[in-house]
Coordinates of C-alpha atoms and ligand atoms in Angstrom, one line a residue:
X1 CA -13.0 6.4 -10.2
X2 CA -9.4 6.3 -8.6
X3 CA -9.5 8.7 -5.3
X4 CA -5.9 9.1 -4.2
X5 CA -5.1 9.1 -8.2
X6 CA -1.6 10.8 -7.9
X7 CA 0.0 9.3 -5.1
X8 CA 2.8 6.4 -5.6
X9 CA 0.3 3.5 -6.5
X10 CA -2.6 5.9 -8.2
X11 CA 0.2 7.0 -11.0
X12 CA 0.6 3.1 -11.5
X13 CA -3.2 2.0 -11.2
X14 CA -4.0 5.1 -13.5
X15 CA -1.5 4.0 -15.9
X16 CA -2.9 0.4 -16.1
X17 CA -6.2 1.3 -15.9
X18 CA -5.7 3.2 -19.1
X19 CA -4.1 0.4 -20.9
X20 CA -7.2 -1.8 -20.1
X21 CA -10.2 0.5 -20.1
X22 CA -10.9 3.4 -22.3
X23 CA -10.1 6.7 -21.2
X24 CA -13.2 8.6 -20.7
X25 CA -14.3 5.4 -18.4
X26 CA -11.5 6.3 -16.1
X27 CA -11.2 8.9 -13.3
X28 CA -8.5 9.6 -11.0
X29 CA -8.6 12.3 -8.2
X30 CA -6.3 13.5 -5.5
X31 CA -6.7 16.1 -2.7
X32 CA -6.6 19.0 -5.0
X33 CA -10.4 17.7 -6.5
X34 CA -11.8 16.3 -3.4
X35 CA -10.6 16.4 0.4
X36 CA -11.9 12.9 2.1
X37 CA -11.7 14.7 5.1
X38 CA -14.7 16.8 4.4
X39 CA -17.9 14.5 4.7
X40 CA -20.3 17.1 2.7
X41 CA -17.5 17.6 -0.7
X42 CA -17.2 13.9 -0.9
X43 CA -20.9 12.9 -0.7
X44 CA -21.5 15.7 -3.5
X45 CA -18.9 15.1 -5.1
X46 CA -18.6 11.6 -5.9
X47 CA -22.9 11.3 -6.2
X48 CA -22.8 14.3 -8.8
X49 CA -20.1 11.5 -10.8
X50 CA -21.9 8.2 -9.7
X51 CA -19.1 6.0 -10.8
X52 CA -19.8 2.3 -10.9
X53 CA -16.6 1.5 -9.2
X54 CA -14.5 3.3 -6.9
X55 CA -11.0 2.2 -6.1
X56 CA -10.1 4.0 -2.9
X57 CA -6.7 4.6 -2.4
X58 CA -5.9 8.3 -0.5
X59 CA -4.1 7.8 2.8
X60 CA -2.4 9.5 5.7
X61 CA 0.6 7.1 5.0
X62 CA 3.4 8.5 6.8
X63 CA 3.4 5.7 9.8
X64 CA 6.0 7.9 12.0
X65 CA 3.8 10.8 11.5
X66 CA 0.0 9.0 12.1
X67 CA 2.0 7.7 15.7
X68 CA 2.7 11.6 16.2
X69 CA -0.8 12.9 14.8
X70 CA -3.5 10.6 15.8
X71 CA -6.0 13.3 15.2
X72 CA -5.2 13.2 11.5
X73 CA -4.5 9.6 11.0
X74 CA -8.3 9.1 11.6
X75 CA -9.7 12.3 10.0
X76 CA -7.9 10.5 6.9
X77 CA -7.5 7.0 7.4
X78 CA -11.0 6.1 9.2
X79 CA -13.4 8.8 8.7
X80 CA -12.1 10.2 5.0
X81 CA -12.7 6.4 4.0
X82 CA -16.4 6.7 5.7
X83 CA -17.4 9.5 3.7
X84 CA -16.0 7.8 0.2
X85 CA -17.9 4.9 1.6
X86 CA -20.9 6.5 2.0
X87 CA -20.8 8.0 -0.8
X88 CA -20.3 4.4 -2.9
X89 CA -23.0 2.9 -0.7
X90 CA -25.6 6.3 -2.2
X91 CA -24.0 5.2 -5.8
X92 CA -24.5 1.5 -5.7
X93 CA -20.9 1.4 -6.8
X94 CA -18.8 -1.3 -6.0
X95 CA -15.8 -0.4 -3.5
X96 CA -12.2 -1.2 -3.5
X97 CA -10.1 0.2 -0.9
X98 CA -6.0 -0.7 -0.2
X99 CA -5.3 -1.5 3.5
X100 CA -2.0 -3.1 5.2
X101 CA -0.3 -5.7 6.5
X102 CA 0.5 -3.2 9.9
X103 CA -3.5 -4.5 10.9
X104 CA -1.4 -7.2 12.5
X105 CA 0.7 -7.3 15.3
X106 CA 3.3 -9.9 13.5
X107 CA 3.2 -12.3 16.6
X108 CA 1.2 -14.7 14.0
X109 CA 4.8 -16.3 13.1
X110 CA 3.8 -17.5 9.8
X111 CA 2.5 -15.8 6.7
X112 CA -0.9 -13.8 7.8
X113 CA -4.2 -15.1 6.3
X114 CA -7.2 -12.8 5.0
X115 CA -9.3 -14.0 8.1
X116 CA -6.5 -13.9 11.2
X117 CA -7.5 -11.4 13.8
X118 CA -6.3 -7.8 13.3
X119 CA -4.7 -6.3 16.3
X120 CA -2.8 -3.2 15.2
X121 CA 0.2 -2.0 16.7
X122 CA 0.5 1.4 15.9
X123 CA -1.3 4.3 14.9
X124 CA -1.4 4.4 10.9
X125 CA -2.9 0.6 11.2
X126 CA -5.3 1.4 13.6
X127 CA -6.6 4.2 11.5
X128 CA -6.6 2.0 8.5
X129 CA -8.3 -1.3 10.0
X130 CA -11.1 1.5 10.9
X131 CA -11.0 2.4 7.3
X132 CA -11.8 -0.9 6.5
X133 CA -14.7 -1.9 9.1
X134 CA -16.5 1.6 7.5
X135 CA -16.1 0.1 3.9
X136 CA -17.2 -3.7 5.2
X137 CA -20.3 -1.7 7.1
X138 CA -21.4 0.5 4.3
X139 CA -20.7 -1.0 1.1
X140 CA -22.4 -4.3 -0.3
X141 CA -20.2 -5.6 -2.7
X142 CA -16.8 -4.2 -1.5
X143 CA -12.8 -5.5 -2.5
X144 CA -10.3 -4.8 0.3
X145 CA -7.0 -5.5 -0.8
X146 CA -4.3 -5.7 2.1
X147 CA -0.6 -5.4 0.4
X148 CA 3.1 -4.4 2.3
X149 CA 6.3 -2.7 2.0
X150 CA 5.6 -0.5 -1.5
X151 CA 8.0 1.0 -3.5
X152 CA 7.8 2.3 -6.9
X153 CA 8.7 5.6 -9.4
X154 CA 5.9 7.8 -8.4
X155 CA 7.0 8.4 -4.8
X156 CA 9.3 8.8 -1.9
X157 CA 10.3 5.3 -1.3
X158 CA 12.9 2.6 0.7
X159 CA 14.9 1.5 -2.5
X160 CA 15.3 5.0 -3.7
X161 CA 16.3 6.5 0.0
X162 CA 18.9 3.6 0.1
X163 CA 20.6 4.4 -3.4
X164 CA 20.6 8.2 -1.9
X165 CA 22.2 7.6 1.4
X166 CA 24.8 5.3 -0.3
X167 CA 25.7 8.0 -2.5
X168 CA 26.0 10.2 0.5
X169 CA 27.5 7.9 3.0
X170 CA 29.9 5.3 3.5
X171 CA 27.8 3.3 5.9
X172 CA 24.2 2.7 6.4
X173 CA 22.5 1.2 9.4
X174 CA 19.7 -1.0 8.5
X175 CA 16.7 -2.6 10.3
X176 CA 17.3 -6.5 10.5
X177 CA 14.3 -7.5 12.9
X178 CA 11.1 -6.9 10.4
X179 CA 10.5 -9.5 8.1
X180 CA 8.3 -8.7 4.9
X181 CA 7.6 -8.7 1.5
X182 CA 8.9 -5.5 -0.3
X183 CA 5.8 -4.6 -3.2
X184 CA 6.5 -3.1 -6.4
X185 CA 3.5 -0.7 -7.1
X186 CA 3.4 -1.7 -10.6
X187 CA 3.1 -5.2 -10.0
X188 CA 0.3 -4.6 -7.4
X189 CA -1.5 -2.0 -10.0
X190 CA -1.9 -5.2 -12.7
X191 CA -3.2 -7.3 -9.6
X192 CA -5.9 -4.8 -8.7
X193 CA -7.1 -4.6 -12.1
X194 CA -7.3 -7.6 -12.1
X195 CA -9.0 -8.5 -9.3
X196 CA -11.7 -5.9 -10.6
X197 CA -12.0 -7.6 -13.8
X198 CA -12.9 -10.7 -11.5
X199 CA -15.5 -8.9 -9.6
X200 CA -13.7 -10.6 -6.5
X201 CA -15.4 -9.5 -3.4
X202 CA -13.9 -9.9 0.6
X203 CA -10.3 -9.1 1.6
X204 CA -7.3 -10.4 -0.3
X205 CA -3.7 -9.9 0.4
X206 CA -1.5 -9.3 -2.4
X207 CA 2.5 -8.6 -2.4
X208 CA 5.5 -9.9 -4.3
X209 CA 6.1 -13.4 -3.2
X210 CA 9.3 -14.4 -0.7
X211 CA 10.6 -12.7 2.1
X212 CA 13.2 -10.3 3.6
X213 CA 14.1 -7.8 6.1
X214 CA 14.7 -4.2 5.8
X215 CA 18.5 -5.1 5.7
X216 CA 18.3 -8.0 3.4
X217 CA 16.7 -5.7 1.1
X218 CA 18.8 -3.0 1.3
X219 CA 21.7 -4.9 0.7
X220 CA 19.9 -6.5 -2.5
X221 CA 19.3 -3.0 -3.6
X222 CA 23.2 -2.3 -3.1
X223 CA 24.1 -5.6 -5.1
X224 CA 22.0 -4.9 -8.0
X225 CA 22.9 -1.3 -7.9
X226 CA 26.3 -2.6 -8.5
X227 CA 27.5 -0.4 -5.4
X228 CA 30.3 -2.9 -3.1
X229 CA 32.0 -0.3 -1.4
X230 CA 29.1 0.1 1.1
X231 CA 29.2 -1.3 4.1
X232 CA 25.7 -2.3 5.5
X233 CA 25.5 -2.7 9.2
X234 CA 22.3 -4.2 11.0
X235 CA 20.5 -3.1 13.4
X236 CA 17.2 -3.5 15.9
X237 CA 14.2 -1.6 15.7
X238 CA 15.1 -0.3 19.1
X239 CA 18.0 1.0 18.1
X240 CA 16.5 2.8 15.1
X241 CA 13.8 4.5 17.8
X242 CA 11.1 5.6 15.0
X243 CA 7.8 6.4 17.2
X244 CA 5.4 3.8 15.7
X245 CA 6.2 0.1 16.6
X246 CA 5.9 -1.8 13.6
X247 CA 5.6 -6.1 13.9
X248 CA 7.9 -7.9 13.6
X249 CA 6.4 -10.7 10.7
X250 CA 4.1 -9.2 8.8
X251 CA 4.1 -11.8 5.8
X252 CA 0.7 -11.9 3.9
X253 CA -0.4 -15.4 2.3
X254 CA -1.3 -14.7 -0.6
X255 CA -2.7 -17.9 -1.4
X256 CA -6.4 -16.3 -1.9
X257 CA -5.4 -14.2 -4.6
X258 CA -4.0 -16.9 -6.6
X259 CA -6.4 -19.0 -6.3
X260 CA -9.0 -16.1 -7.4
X261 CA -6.9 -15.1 -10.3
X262 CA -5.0 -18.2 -11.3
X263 CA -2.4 -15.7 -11.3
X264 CA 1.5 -15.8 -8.9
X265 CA 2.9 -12.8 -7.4
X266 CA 6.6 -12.8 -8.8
X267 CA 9.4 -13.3 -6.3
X268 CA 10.3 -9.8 -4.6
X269 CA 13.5 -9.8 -6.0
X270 CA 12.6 -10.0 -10.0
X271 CA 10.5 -7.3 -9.5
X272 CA 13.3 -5.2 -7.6
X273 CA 15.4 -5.9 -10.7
X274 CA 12.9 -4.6 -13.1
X275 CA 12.4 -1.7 -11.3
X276 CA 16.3 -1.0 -10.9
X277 CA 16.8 -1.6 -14.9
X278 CA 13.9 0.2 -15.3
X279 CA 14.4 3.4 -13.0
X280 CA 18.0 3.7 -12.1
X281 CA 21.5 4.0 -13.7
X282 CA 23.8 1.4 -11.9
X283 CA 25.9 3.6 -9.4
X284 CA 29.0 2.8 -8.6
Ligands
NAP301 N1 3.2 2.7 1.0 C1 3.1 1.5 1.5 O1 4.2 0.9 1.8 C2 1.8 0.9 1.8 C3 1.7 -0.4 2.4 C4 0.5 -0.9 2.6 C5 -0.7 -0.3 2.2 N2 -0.6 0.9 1.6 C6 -1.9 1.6 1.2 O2 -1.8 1.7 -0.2 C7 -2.5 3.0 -0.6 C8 -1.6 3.7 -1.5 O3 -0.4 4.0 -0.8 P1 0.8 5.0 -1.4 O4 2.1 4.6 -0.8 O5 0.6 5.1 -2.9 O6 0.3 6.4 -0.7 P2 0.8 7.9 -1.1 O7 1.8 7.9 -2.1 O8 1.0 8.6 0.2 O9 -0.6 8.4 -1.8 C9 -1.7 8.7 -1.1 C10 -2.4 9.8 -1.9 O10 -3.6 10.2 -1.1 C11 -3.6 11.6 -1.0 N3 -4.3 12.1 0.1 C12 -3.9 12.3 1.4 N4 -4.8 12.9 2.1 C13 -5.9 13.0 1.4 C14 -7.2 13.6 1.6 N5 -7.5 14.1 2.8 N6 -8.1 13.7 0.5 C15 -7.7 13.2 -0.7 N7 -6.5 12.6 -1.0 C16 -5.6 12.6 0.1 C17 -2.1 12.0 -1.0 O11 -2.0 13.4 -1.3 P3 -0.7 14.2 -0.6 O12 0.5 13.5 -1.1 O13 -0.9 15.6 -1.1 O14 -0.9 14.0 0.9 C18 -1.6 11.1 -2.0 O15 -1.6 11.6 -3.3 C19 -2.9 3.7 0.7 O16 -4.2 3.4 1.0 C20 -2.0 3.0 1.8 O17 -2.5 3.0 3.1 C21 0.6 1.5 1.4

């Protein structure tokens, strides 16, 4: 079962999970079948289904809004993913659940491994590294996947807000001090399935390969987009002022995964291309 089924990854996973599994094997729930929040609907819930596998993906994942909500980001983020924990550990299901690369603080320097000591900076990746210490204490044979920087067509996302604000505006200021590696969801969607069909257990970190900032991607969105009259100005994260503090190198090594799998995370910017050709009309 796929809790958090209709969010921006969950429409990918379901579609993949579909092409690989037959359909009555495969559930996929959102908040309107089962709040995480509520402790007793979960339990009964998800015991009354006793899936063999549950692939936990629901999140408080607005990071601005976690910083201004702590209250909530927990309720979700820690405690929701206790009670679908709990509920796997009454099932003897096996557990998947997708955490982040903001469990680090980015001073690291160099690409983050699976076993480098968390240490949060703000409030969404404290909530989530409490997410995973409930699935690592409850479940036996659990799969937390960290990934980074998601896009894709089922959701409110960077690549699309930059093609809007281009068509708006003449100028955009961008954040050049946050290095990453933008995802593409449907990309990460074939990796989870098949790190399931592995049965891998432990954390793994899986994104696009290579590396960017927030304004090196933008203006790779831009140059794909076929838009030139743009004109893309950089800028700190202290200029930009959002409430959460996000690191400043938060690069995953996804070494693990590829070594699991035999498999290579494709370069961020193939993937950006598909999902432009894919997705969007060139603007101009
Ligand atoms: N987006 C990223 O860049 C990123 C990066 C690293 C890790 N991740 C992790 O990857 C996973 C998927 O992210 P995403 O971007 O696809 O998230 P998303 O689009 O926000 O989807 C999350 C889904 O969870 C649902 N949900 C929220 N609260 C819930 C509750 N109390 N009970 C049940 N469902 C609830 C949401 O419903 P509503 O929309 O109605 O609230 C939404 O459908 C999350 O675990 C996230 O933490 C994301």
């Amino acid at each position: 079962m796929v809790v958090g089924a209709k969010g921006m990854l969950g429409k990918d996973l379901m579609g993949i999970l579909h092409s690989s599994f037959s359909k009555d094997e495969i559930i996929g729930w959102d908040i309107e079948e089962m709040d995480i929040q509520k402790e007793d609907e979960s339990l009964t819930k998800i015991e009354n289904l006793r899936p063999e596998i549950v692939i936990h993906i629901a999140a408080y994942t607005d990071v601005d809004g976690c910083e201004l909500d702590k209250e909530k980001a927990f309720a979700v983020n820690a405690e929701g993913t206790r009670h679908v924990a709990l509920a796997a550990s009454k099932c003897h299901a096996k557990m998947v659940y997708l955490s982040t690369d903001y469990v680090f603080d980015g001073e690291k320097g160099e690409p983050y491994l699976e076993n480098d000591s968390p240490h949060p900076l703000n409030v969404y990746g404290h909530s989530k590294l409490k997410g995973e210490q409930y699935v690592q204490e409850w479940v036996k044979d659990s799969l937390i996947i960290r990934t980074q920087w998601l896009y894709g067509p089922f959701g409110k996302n960077f690549v699309d807000s930059i093609l809007r604000q281009a068509r708006e505006k003449g100028a955009l200021s961008i954040v050049n001090d946050q290095i990453g590696s933008p995802t593409y969801t449907v990309d990460l969607a074939k990796a989870i399935s098949v790190l399931i069909r592995f049965d891998a257990r432990g954390i793994f970190h899986v994104a696009n390969s290579d590396l960017c900032t927030w304004y090196t991607f933008s203006r790779a969105i831009l140059k794909l987009s076929g838009v030139n009259r743009v004109n893309v100005v950089p800028i700190s994260s202290k200029e930009l002022g959002r409430p959460a503090a996000r690191p400043s190198y938060s690069v995953l090594n996804c070494q693990k995964f590829e070594k699991e799998t035999g498999l290579t995370m494709r370069p961020w910017s193939e993937a950006l291309k598909d999902y432009l050709s894919t997705y969007h009309q060139p603007l101009s």
